[in-house]
Short mmCIF file of C-alpha atoms and ligand atoms in Angstrom, two decimals:
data_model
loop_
_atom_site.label_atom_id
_atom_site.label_comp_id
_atom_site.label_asym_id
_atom_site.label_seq_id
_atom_site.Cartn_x
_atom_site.Cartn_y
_atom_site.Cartn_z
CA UNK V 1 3.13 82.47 75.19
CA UNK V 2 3.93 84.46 72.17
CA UNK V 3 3.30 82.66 68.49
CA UNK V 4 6.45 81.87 67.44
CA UNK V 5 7.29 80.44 70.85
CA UNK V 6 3.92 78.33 70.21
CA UNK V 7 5.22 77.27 66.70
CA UNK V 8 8.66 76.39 68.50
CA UNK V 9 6.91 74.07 70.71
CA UNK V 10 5.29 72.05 68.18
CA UNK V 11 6.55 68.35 68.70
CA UNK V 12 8.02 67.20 65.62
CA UNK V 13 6.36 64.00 63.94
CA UNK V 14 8.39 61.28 64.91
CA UNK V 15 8.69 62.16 68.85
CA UNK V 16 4.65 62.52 68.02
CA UNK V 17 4.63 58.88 67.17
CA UNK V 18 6.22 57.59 69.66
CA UNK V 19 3.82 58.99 72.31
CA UNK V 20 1.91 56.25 74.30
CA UNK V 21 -1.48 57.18 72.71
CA UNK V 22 -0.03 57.56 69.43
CA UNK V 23 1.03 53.98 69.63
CA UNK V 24 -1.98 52.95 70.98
CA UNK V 25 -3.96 54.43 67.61
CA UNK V 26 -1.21 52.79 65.57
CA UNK V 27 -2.17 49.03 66.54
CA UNK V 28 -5.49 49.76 65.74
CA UNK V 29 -5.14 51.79 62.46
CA UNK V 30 -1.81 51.08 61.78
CA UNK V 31 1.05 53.12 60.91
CA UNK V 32 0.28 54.63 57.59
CA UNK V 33 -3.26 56.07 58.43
CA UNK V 34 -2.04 57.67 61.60
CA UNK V 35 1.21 59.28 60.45
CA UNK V 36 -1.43 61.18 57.51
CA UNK V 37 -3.82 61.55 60.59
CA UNK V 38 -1.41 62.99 62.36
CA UNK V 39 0.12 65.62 60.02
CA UNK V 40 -3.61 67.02 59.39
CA UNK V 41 -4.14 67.41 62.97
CA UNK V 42 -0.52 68.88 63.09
CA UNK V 43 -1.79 71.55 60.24
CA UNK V 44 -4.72 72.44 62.61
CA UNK V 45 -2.73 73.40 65.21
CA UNK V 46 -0.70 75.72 63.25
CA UNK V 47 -3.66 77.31 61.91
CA UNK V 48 -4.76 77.55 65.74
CA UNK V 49 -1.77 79.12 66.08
CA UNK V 50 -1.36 81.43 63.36
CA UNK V 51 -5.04 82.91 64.33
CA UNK V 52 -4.14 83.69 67.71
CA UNK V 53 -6.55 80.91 68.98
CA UNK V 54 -3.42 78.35 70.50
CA UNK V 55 -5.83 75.49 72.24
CA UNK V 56 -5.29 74.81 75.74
CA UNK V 57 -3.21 71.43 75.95
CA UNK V 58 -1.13 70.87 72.81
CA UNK V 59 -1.03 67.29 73.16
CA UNK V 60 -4.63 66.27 74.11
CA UNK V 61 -5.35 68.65 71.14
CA UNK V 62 -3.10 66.61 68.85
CA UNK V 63 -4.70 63.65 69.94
CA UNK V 64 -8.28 64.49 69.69
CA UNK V 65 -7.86 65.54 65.59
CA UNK V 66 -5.86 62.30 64.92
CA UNK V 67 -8.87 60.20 66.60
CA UNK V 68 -11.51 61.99 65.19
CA UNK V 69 -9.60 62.02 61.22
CA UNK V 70 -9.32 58.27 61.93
CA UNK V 71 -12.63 57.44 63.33
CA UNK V 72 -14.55 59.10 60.06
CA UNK V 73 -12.26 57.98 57.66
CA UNK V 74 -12.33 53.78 58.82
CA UNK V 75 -16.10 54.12 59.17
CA UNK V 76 -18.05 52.13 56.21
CA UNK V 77 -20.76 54.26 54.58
CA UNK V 78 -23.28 51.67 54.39
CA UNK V 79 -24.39 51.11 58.16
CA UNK V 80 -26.92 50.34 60.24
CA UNK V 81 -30.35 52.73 60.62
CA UNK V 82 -33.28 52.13 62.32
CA UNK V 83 -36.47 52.19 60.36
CA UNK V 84 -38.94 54.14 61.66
CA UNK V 85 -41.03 54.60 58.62
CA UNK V 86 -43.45 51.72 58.54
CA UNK V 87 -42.06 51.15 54.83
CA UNK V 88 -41.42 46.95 55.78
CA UNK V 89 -39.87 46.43 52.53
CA UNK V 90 -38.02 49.71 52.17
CA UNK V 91 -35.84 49.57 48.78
CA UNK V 92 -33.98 52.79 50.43
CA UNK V 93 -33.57 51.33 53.91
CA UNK V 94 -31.76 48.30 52.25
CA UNK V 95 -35.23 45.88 51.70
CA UNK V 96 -35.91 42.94 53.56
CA UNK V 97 -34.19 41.51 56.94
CA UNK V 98 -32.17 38.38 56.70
CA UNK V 99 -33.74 35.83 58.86
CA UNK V 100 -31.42 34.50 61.81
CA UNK V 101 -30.83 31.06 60.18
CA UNK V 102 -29.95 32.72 56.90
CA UNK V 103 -27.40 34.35 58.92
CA UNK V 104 -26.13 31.52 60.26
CA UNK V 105 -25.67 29.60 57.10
CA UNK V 106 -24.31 32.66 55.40
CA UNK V 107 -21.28 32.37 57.60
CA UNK V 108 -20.89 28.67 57.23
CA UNK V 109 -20.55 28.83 53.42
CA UNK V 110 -18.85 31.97 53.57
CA UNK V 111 -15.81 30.86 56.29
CA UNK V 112 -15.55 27.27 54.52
CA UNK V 113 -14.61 26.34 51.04
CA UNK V 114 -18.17 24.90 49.49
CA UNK V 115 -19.39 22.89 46.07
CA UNK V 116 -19.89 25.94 44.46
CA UNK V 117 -18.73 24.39 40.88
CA UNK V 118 -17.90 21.25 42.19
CA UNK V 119 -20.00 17.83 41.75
CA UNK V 120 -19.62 15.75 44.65
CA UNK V 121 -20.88 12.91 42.73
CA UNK V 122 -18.63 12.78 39.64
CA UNK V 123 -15.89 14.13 41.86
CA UNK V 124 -15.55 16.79 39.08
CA UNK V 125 -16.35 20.65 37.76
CA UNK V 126 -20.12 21.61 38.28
CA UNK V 127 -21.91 24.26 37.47
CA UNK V 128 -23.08 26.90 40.35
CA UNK V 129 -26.41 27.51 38.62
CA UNK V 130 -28.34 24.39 40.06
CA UNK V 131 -27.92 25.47 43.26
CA UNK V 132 -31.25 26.46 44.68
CA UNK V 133 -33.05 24.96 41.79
CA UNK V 134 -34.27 21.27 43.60
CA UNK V 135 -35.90 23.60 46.52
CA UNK V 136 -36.98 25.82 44.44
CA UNK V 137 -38.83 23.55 42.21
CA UNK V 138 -40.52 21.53 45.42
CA UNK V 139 -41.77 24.95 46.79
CA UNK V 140 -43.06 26.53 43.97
CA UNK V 141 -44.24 23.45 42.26
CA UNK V 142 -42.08 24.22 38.62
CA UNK V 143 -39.98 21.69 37.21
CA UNK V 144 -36.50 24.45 36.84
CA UNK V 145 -35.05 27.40 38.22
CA UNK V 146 -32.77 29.82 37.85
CA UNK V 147 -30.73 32.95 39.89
CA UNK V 148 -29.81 36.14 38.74
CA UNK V 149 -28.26 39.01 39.90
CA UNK V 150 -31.65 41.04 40.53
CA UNK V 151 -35.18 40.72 39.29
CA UNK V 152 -34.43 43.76 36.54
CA UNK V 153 -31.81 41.25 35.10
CA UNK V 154 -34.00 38.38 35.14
CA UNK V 155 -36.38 40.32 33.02
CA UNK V 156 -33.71 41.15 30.45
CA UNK V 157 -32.47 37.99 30.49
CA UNK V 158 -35.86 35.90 29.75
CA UNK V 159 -36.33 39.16 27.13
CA UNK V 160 -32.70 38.77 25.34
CA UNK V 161 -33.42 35.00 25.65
CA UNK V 162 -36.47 34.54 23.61
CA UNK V 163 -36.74 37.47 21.99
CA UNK V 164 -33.23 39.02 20.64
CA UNK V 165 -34.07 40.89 17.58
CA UNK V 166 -37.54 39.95 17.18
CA UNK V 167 -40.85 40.85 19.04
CA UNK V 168 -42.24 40.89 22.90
CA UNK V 169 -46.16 41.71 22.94
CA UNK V 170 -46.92 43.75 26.33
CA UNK V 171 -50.10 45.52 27.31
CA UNK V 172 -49.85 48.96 27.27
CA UNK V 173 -51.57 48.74 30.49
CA UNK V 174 -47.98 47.20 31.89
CA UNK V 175 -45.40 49.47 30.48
CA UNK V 176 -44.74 50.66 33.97
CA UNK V 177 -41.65 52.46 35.49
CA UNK V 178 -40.36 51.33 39.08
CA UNK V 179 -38.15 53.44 41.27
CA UNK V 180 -34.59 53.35 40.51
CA UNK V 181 -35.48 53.62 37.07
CA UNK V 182 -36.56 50.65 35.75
CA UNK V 183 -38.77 51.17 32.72
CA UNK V 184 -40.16 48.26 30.34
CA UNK V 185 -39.25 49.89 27.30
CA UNK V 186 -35.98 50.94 28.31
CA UNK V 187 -34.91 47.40 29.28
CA UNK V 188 -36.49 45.73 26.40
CA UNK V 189 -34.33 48.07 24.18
CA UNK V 190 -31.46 46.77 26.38
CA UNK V 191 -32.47 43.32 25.61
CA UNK V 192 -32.42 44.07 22.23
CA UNK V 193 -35.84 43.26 21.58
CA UNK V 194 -38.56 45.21 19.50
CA UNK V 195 -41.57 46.49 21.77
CA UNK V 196 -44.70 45.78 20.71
CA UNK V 197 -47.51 47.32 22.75
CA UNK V 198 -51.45 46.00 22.62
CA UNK V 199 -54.76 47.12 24.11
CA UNK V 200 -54.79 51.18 25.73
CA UNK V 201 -53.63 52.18 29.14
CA UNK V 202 -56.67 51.05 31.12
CA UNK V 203 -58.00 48.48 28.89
CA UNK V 204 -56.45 45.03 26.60
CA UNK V 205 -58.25 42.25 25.93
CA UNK V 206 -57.20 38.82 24.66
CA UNK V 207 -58.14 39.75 20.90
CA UNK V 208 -55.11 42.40 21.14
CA UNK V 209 -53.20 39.73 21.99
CA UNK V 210 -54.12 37.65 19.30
CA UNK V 211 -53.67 40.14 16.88
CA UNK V 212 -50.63 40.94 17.33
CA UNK V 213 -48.88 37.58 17.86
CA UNK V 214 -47.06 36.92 14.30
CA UNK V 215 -44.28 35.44 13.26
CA UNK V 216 -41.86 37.55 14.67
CA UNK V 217 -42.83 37.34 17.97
CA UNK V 218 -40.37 35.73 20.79
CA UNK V 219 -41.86 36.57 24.06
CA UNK V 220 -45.52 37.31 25.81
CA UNK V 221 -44.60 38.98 28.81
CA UNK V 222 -47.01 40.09 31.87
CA UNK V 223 -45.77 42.58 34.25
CA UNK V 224 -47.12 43.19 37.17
CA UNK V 225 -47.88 47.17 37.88
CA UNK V 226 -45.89 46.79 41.48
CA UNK V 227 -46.44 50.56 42.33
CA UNK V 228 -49.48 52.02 40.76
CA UNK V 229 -52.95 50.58 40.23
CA UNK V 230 -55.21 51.75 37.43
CA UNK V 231 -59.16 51.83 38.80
CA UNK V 232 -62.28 52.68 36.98
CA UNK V 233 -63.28 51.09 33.87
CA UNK V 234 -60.32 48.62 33.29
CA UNK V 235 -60.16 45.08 31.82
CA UNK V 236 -57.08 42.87 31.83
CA UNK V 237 -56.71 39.87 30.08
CA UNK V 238 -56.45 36.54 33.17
CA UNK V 239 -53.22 34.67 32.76
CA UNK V 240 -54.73 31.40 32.27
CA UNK V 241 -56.82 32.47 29.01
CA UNK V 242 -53.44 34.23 27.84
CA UNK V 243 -51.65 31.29 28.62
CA UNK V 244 -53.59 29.15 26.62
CA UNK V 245 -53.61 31.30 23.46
CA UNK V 246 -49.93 31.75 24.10
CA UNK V 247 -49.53 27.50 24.11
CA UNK V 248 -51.75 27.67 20.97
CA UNK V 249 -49.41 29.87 19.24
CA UNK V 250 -46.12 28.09 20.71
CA UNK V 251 -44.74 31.61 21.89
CA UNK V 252 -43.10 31.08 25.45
CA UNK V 253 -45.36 33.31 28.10
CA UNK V 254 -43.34 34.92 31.04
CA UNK V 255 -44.32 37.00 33.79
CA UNK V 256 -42.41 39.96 36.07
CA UNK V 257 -44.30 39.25 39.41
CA UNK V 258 -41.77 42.32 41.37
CA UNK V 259 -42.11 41.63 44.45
CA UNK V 260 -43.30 37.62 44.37
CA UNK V 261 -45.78 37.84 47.18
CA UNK V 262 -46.22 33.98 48.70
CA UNK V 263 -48.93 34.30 50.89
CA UNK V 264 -52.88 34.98 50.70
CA UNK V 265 -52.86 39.04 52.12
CA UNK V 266 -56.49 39.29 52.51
CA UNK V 267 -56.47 38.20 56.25
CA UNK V 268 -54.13 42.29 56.44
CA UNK V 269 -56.87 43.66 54.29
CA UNK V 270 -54.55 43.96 51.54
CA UNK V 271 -56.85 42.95 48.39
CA UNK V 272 -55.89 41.93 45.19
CA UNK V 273 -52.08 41.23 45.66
CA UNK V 274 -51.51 38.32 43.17
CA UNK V 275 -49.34 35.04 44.87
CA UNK V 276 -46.60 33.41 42.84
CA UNK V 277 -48.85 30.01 43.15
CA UNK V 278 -51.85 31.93 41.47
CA UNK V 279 -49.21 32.63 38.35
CA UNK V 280 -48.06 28.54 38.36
CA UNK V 281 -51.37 27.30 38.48
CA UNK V 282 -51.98 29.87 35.70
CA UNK V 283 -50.02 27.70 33.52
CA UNK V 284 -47.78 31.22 32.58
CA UNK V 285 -44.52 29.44 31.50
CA UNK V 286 -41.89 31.79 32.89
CA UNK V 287 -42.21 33.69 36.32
CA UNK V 288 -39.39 35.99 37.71
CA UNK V 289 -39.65 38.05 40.95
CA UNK V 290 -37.34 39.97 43.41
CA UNK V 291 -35.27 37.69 46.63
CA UNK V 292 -35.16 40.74 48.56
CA UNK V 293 -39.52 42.26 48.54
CA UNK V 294 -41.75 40.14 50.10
CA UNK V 295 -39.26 36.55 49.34
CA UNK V 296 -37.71 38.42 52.27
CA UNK V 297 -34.35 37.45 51.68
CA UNK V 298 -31.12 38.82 49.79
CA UNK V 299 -31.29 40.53 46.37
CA UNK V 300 -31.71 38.06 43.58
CA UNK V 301 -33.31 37.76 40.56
CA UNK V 302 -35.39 34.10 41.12
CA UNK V 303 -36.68 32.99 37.43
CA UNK V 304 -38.80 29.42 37.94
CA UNK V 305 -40.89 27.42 35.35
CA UNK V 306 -40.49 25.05 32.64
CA UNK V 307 -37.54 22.94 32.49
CA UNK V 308 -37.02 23.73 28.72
CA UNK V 309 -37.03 27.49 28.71
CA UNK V 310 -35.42 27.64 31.78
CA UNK V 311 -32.46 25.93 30.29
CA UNK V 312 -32.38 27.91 27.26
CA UNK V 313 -31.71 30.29 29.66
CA UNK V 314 -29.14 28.60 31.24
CA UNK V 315 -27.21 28.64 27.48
CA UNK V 316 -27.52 32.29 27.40
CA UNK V 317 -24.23 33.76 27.61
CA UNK V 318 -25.46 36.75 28.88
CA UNK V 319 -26.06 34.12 32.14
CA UNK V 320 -22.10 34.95 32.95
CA UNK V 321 -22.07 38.50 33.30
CA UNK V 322 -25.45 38.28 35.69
CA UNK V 323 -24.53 35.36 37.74
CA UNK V 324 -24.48 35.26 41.17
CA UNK V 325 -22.60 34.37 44.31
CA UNK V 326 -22.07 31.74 46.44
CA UNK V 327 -23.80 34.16 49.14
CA UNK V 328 -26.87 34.22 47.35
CA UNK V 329 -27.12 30.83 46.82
CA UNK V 330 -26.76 29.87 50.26
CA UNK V 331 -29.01 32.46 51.94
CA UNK V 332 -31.52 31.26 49.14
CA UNK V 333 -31.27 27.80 49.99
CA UNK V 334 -31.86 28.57 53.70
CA UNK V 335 -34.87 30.94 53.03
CA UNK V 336 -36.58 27.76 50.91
CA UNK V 337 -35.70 25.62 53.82
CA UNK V 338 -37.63 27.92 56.03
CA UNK V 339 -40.51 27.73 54.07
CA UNK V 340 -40.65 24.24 52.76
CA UNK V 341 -40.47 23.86 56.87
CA UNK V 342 -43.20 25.90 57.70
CA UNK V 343 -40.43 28.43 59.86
CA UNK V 344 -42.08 31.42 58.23
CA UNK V 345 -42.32 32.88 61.90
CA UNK V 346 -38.47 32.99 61.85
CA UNK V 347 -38.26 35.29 58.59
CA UNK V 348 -38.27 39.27 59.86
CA UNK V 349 -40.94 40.55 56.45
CA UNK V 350 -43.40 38.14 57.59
CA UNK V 351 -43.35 38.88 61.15
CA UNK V 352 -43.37 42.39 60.49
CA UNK V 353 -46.37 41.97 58.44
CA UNK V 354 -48.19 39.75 60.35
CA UNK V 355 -47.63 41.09 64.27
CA UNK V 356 -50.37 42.11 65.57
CA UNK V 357 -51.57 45.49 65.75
CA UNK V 358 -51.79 45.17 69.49
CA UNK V 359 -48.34 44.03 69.83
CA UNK V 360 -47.19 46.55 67.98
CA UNK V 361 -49.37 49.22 70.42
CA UNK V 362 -47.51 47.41 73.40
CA UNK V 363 -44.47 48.02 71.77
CA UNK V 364 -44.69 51.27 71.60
CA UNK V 365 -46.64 51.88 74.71
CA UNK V 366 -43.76 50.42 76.80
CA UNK V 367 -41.13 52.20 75.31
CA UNK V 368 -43.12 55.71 76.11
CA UNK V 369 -43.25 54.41 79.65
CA UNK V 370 -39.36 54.00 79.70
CA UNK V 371 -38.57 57.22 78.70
CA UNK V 372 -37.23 59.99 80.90
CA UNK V 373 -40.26 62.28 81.93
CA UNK V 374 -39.14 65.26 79.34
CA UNK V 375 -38.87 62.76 76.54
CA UNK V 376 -41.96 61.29 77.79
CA UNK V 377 -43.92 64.48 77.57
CA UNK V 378 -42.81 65.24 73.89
CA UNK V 379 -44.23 62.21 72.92
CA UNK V 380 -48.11 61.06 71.64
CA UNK V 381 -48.97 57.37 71.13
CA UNK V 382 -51.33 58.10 67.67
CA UNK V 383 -52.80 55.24 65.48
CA UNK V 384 -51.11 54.76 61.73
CA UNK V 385 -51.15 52.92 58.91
CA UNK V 386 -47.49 51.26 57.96
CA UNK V 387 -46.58 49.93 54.13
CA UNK V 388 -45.59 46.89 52.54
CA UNK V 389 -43.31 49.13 50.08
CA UNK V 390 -41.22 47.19 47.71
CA UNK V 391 -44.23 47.91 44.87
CA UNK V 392 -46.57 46.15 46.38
CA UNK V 393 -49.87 47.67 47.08
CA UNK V 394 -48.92 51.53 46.81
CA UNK V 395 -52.42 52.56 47.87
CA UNK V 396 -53.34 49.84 51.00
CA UNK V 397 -51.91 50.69 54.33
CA UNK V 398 -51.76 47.83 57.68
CA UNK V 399 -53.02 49.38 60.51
CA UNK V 400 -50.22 50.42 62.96
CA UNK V 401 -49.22 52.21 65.77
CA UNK V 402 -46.37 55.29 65.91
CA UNK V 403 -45.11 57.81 68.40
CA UNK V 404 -45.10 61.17 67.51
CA UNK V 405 -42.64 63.51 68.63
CA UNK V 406 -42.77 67.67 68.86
CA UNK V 407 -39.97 69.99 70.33
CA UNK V 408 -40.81 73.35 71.52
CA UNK V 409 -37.75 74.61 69.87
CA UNK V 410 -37.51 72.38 66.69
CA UNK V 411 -39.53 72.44 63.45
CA UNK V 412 -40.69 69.05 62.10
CA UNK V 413 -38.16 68.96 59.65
CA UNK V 414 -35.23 69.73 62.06
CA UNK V 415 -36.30 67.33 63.79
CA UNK V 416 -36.00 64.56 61.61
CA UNK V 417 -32.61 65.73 60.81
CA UNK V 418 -31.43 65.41 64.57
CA UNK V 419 -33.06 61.61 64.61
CA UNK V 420 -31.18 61.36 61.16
CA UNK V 421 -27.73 62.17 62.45
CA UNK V 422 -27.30 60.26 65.79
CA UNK V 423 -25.50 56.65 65.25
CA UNK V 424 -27.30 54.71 64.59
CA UNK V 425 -28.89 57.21 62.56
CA UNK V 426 -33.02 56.90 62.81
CA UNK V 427 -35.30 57.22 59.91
CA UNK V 428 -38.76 58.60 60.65
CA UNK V 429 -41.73 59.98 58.58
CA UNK V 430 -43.57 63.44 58.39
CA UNK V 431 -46.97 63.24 58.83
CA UNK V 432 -49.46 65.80 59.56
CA UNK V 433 -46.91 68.11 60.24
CA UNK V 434 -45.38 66.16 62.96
CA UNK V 435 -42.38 63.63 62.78
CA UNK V 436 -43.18 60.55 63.96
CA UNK V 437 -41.84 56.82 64.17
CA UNK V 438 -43.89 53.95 63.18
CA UNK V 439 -42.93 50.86 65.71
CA UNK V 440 -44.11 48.09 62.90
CA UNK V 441 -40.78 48.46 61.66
CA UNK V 442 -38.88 49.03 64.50
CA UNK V 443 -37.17 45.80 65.61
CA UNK V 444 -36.87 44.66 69.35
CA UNK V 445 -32.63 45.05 69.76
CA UNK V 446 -33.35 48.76 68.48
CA UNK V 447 -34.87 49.41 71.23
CA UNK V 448 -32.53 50.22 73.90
CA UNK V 449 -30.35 52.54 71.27
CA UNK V 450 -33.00 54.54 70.07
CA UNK V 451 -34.45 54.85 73.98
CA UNK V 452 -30.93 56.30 74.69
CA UNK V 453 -31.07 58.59 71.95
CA UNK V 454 -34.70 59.96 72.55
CA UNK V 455 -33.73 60.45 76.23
CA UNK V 456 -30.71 62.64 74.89
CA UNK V 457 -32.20 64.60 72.46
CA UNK V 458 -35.35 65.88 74.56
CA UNK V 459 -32.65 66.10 77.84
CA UNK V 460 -33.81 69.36 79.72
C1 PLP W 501 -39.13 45.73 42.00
C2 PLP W 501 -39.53 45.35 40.64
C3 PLP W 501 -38.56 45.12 39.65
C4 PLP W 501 -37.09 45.28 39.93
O1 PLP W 501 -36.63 44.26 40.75
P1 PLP W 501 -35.15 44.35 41.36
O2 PLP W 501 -35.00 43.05 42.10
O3 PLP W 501 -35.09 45.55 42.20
O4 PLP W 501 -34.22 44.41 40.20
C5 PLP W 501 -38.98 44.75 38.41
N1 PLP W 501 -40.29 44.61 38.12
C6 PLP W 501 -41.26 44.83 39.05
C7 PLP W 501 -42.69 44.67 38.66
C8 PLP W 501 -40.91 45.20 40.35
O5 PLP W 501 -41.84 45.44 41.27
#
């Protein structure tokens, strides 16, 4: 067939969409999307064409491009991976897991009209920010509570609360930056408060404090150094003796906790990793920490403490623009109701902390044994050491278990780019010059996927 016979033979666009398969596509994309499909993969025929190339069957051709220009435009960008890192709390990776009842309730509130704003009492207008607070307060043992967007916006928001135009005292110590770029001074600017830093980098005591509490101060605020640790010859100041200088001076005290660990992490050999409780019992007046680190829910900026600061926060305008919705609210509620019920088994961050590290070895032992022999043989069972991430204790690893992979033909690197662009797509770590998955973070129902795509990528 010569080329302009070839062009003659085209089909014309609307005979095109009136073929069976075309039809087909255009119940499930509709009309519009195919039709614009469709003249693309019309264009890349002629081009076929026109380079002397003509493909083999015209209409399968056709067919093919529309499909494929379909399929990658209606696919979302955020989707699922599978997290082979060991990072549990992995602020790239999307942060914690949503625990099953969470889940649950999420699509209860969200496929039902709810009391967002609405008192069932009074039979009148509410207001959406006491939602959470009651559970809140019984867990945590404050007397208030309050929800905002993320924890960087509860910081500015106690910060533009109390301190608009005047002072906030922080040790120089805690003028830290977190990923994403989050920086102290930056967001105290924001807040429009004036910085004022005491003590040196490694060293403040409570005399710095006191020295530099004066009349224009608004805010005392403690941050906690979430991703780096100074060691050596360092003194803090402990919250309680702050707090009580800070109630002798009448200046509210508040504290950026980042991730808001809840549990004692010794028993993992993770030292030193302050709890929320440890900062109440301090007496500290204002504590705000993440929903989404080691809470292990969605992202949220929880702020609990005393009933009269917290609703000084509540009159903060400021309140609008940060607010939440009714999504967060619910999955919070559910996440306290795990708690409060002792269902911390049922919340992903906790299991994945806790499992042991001989059910994470049988983990990954079994899945070696269900591999095809070739993938089998390209793959070492090696000890490692998996993360909390999320800021919390940069420098302390849980012992773990990964497999590591090698391909006669395929550099580390290349590797990780083949795991990287199956679907799901799989996220591993280099270490040691070797790609390898860590199976603390993989979850059971990835299993079977990423068995099916090790088997196909080390096929003979
Ligand atoms: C993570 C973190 C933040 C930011 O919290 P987001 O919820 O991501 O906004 C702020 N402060 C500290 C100490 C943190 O660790």
């Amino acid at each position: 067939m010569n080329k302009n016979e070839a062009f003659r033979k085209i089909p014309k666009m609307d005979n095109l969409l009136n073929w069976p398969e075309a039809k087909a596509l255009q119940a499930k994309f509709g009309h519009s999307l195919v039709k614009e499909a469709m003249t693309v993969a019309l264009g890349r025929l002629r081009s076929e064409i026109q380079q002397g190339s003509p493909s083999g069957n015209t209409r399968s051709f056709l067919i093919d491009s529309t499909v494929e220009t379909l399929q990658k435009q209606m696919e979302p960008s955020l989707k699922r991976v599978v997290n082979g890192t060991g990072i549990i709390i992995h602020t790239n990776l999307g942060r914690a897991i949503l625990p099953q009842p969470v889940l649950e309730h999420l699509a209860e509130i969200g496929s039902h009209y709810n009391c967002l704003e609405y008192d069932l009492k009074k039979g009148s207008r509410g207001h959406r920010d006491f939602h959470a607070e009651r559970l809140m307060a019984k867990f945590f043992g404050v007397e208030s509570a309050c929800v905002v967007n993320n924890n960087a916006a509860a910081v500015m928001l106690m910060i533009n609360t109390f301190a608009a135009g005047r002072e906030v005292v922080v040790s120089r110590g805690e003028l830290i930056e977190i990923g994403g770029s989050f920086r102290i001074p930056e967001i105290m600017k924001k807040a429009g408060a004036r910085l004022v830093e005491v003590g040196t980098t490694n060293k403040t005591h409570l005399q710095d404090y006191e020295s530099a509490i004066g009349p224009d101060t608004g805010l005392v605020l403690k941050v906690h150094p979430s991703n780096y640790r100074i060691s050596g010859f360092t003194e803090s100041v402990g919250a309680s003796q702050l707090a009580a200088a800070c109630a002798r001076h009448q200046i509210p005290f508040a504290e950026d906790m980042g991730s808001g660990n809840l549990y004692d992490l010794s028993v993992l050999g993770i030292q030193d990793e302050p709890r929320v409780s440890d900062s109440v019992k301090s007496g500290i007046n204002l504590i705000s920490f993440s929903g989404d680190k080691l809470f292990g829910g969605v992202q949220a900026g929880i702020i609990i403490g005393e009933k009269e600061l917290v609703d000084k926060i509540r009159n903060n305008h400021l309140l609008r623009a940060l607010r939440v919705d009714k999504l967060v609210y619910a999955a919070l509620e559910q996440q306290l109701i795990l708690y409060l019920t002792e269902r911390m088994d049922e919340i992903p961050t906790w299991q994945m902390l806790f499992e042991p590290m001989e059910d994470v070895a049988k983990r990954a032992a079994e899945f070696r044994e269900s591999l095809a022999e070739p993938a089998k043989n390209a793959c070492e069972l090696i000890e490692s050491l998996a993360k909390i991430g999320g800021g919390t204790t940069p420098e302390q690893g849980i012992p773990s278990v990964a497999l590591t992979f090698s391909h006669s033909g395929l550099s580390p690197d290349q590797l990780s780019e083949r795991f990287r662009k199956i679907a799901p797509p799989v996220i591993g770590r280099i270490h040691e010059n070797r790609f390898l998955l860590d199976f603390r973070t993989i979850l059971k129902d990835d299993l079977e996927i990423l068995r099916d795509h090790v088997n196909r990528l080390f096929e003979l």
